Amino acid sequence: MTREALLDYQAQAKQTTSQLFTLRSVTTAEDYALFGQLLKEYADKDLADAANSSIWKDLEALPERYGPPHGAALLAYAGDTLAGCGALTSTQHTGVAEVKRIYVREAFRRQGLARTLTQQLMAQAQDLGYHTAAISTWPENTQALALYQQLGFEPIAPFKVHPYAQLVFLGVPLSPATPKLPT
């Protein structure tokens, strides 16, 4: 396969992925109920150390952390079927948004939805005035780490206090003029 053929194939795959899924902003009480349902599913199935996660505080106070003016949340649909979600929220650092709670249901994995959610959340963070998108994950989460690195995320200093030292902190400037965060 030539380089040109590979690039053409990748472009077609991206177009197909974007046609498979519809992203909707979480704005209504019903939306937040669906978002909460997905967060519970995420905690039950995929979240490392769910018992000690901040996800439970988030669920008790929806939409507080992920609502306007400093946050946002998305629901992803494949047709009429709820496929996944993601969110962003402010951090202790001015201008730094944390991209969080990216969850894709099993049936919809490996189809580009996590990438699509992350990219859309990065765009929304920029629209909300943030200059940097940041994310944290476990070092064992190799697929997510690979995705974030492909999207330009690089190691940064911790942007929040976390009880586990092994957590990986990554960030990406949302515009070329943004200074990099310290590592």
mmCIF file of N, CA and C in Angstrom, residues 17-26 31 73-79 81-86 102-104 112-124:
data_model
loop_
_atom_site.group_PDB
_atom_site.id
_atom_site.type_symbol
_atom_site.label_atom_id
_atom_site.label_comp_id
_atom_site.label_asym_id
_atom_site.label_seq_id
_atom_site.Cartn_x
_atom_site.Cartn_y
_atom_site.Cartn_z
ATOM 1 N N THR A 17 -16.471 7.371 10.492
ATOM 2 C CA THR A 17 -16.664 7.465 11.933
ATOM 3 C C THR A 17 -17.545 8.642 12.286
ATOM 4 N N SER A 18 -17.294 9.793 11.677
ATOM 5 C CA SER A 18 -18.094 10.966 12.017
ATOM 6 C C SER A 18 -19.546 10.781 11.589
ATOM 7 N N GLN A 19 -19.790 9.973 10.580
ATOM 8 C CA GLN A 19 -21.162 9.719 10.147
ATOM 9 C C GLN A 19 -21.865 8.711 11.052
ATOM 10 N N LEU A 20 -21.092 7.855 11.749
ATOM 11 C CA LEU A 20 -21.676 6.846 12.618
ATOM 12 C C LEU A 20 -22.280 7.435 13.890
ATOM 13 N N PHE A 21 -21.691 8.501 14.381
ATOM 14 C CA PHE A 21 -22.049 9.026 15.688
ATOM 15 C C PHE A 21 -22.529 10.465 15.616
ATOM 16 N N THR A 22 -23.474 10.774 16.490
ATOM 17 C CA THR A 22 -23.953 12.134 16.671
ATOM 18 C C THR A 22 -23.629 12.536 18.099
ATOM 19 N N LEU A 23 -23.003 13.696 18.262
ATOM 20 C CA LEU A 23 -22.700 14.208 19.595
ATOM 21 C C LEU A 23 -23.716 15.285 19.948
ATOM 22 N N ARG A 24 -24.217 15.204 21.172
ATOM 23 C CA ARG A 24 -25.186 16.189 21.645
ATOM 24 C C ARG A 24 -24.715 16.765 22.971
ATOM 25 N N SER A 25 -24.807 18.057 23.097
ATOM 26 C CA SER A 25 -24.464 18.699 24.359
ATOM 27 C C SER A 25 -25.489 18.321 25.415
ATOM 28 N N VAL A 26 -25.025 18.108 26.623
ATOM 29 C CA VAL A 26 -25.881 17.800 27.757
ATOM 30 C C VAL A 26 -26.385 19.131 28.307
ATOM 31 N N ASP A 31 -31.071 14.963 29.833
ATOM 32 C CA ASP A 31 -29.703 14.716 29.355
ATOM 33 C C ASP A 31 -28.781 14.355 30.515
ATOM 34 N N ALA A 73 -20.644 18.814 28.966
ATOM 35 C CA ALA A 73 -20.729 17.366 28.830
ATOM 36 C C ALA A 73 -21.384 17.029 27.504
ATOM 37 N N LEU A 74 -21.014 15.869 26.977
ATOM 38 C CA LEU A 74 -21.535 15.407 25.694
ATOM 39 C C LEU A 74 -22.088 14.001 25.828
ATOM 40 N N LEU A 75 -23.136 13.728 25.087
ATOM 41 C CA LEU A 75 -23.645 12.379 24.898
ATOM 42 C C LEU A 75 -23.402 12.016 23.439
ATOM 43 N N ALA A 76 -23.006 10.778 23.211
ATOM 44 C CA ALA A 76 -22.777 10.299 21.850
ATOM 45 C C ALA A 76 -23.821 9.238 21.522
ATOM 46 N N TYR A 77 -24.381 9.353 20.340
ATOM 47 C CA TYR A 77 -25.407 8.424 19.881
ATOM 48 C C TYR A 77 -24.980 7.778 18.571
ATOM 49 N N ALA A 78 -25.347 6.507 18.426
ATOM 50 C CA ALA A 78 -25.276 5.806 17.157
ATOM 51 C C ALA A 78 -26.729 5.595 16.769
ATOM 52 N N GLY A 79 -27.213 6.409 15.858
ATOM 53 C CA GLY A 79 -28.651 6.419 15.587
ATOM 54 C C GLY A 79 -29.363 6.906 16.826
ATOM 55 N N THR A 81 -29.315 5.045 19.652
ATOM 56 C CA THR A 81 -28.721 4.308 20.757
ATOM 57 C C THR A 81 -27.616 5.114 21.424
ATOM 58 N N LEU A 82 -27.695 5.232 22.736
ATOM 59 C CA LEU A 82 -26.683 5.931 23.509
ATOM 60 C C LEU A 82 -25.386 5.127 23.471
ATOM 61 N N ALA A 83 -24.316 5.732 22.969
ATOM 62 C CA ALA A 83 -23.069 5.017 22.739
ATOM 63 C C ALA A 83 -21.955 5.409 23.700
ATOM 64 N N GLY A 84 -21.990 6.623 24.246
ATOM 65 C CA GLY A 84 -20.908 7.051 25.127
ATOM 66 C C GLY A 84 -21.089 8.478 25.584
ATOM 67 N N CYS A 85 -20.080 8.958 26.308
ATOM 68 C CA CYS A 85 -20.140 10.315 26.839
ATOM 69 C C CYS A 85 -18.740 10.838 27.122
ATOM 70 N N GLY A 86 -18.684 12.091 27.466
ATOM 71 C CA GLY A 86 -17.446 12.735 27.883
ATOM 72 C C GLY A 86 -17.784 14.090 28.467
ATOM 73 N N ILE A 102 -14.530 10.228 29.708
ATOM 74 C CA ILE A 102 -14.737 9.714 28.359
ATOM 75 C C ILE A 102 -15.014 8.223 28.488
ATOM 76 N N TYR A 103 -16.210 7.866 28.106
ATOM 77 C CA TYR A 103 -16.650 6.480 28.231
ATOM 78 C C TYR A 103 -17.381 6.088 26.958
ATOM 79 N N VAL A 104 -16.991 4.942 26.410
ATOM 80 C CA VAL A 104 -17.625 4.394 25.214
ATOM 81 C C VAL A 104 -18.109 2.990 25.552
ATOM 82 N N GLY A 112 -13.518 4.842 16.738
ATOM 83 C CA GLY A 112 -13.112 6.240 16.680
ATOM 84 C C GLY A 112 -13.922 7.178 17.560
ATOM 85 N N LEU A 113 -14.835 6.644 18.360
ATOM 86 C CA LEU A 113 -15.692 7.522 19.155
ATOM 87 C C LEU A 113 -14.925 8.220 20.276
ATOM 88 N N ALA A 114 -14.012 7.538 20.942
ATOM 89 C CA ALA A 114 -13.237 8.189 22.009
ATOM 90 C C ALA A 114 -12.436 9.358 21.440
ATOM 91 N N ARG A 115 -11.877 9.179 20.265
ATOM 92 C CA ARG A 115 -11.140 10.260 19.598
ATOM 93 C C ARG A 115 -12.080 11.424 19.281
ATOM 94 N N THR A 116 -13.239 11.110 18.727
ATOM 95 C CA THR A 116 -14.209 12.141 18.359
ATOM 96 C C THR A 116 -14.664 12.918 19.596
ATOM 97 N N LEU A 117 -14.975 12.206 20.676
ATOM 98 C CA LEU A 117 -15.384 12.866 21.916
ATOM 99 C C LEU A 117 -14.276 13.775 22.449
ATOM 100 N N THR A 118 -13.058 13.261 22.474
ATOM 101 C CA THR A 118 -11.931 14.040 23.000
ATOM 102 C C THR A 118 -11.702 15.295 22.168
ATOM 103 N N GLN A 119 -11.725 15.146 20.856
ATOM 104 C CA GLN A 119 -11.518 16.309 19.983
ATOM 105 C C GLN A 119 -12.625 17.343 20.157
ATOM 106 N N GLN A 120 -13.856 16.892 20.269
ATOM 107 C CA GLN A 120 -14.964 17.830 20.451
ATOM 108 C C GLN A 120 -14.864 18.535 21.796
ATOM 109 N N LEU A 121 -14.475 17.813 22.831
ATOM 110 C CA LEU A 121 -14.306 18.431 24.146
ATOM 111 C C LEU A 121 -13.159 19.431 24.142
ATOM 112 N N MET A 122 -12.102 19.139 23.402
ATOM 113 C CA MET A 122 -10.998 20.097 23.268
ATOM 114 C C MET A 122 -11.506 21.379 22.590
ATOM 115 N N ALA A 123 -12.314 21.220 21.545
ATOM 116 C CA ALA A 123 -12.866 22.383 20.836
ATOM 117 C C ALA A 123 -13.797 23.174 21.762
ATOM 118 N N GLN A 124 -14.599 22.478 22.540
ATOM 119 C CA GLN A 124 -15.499 23.171 23.464
ATOM 120 C C GLN A 124 -14.712 23.895 24.555
#
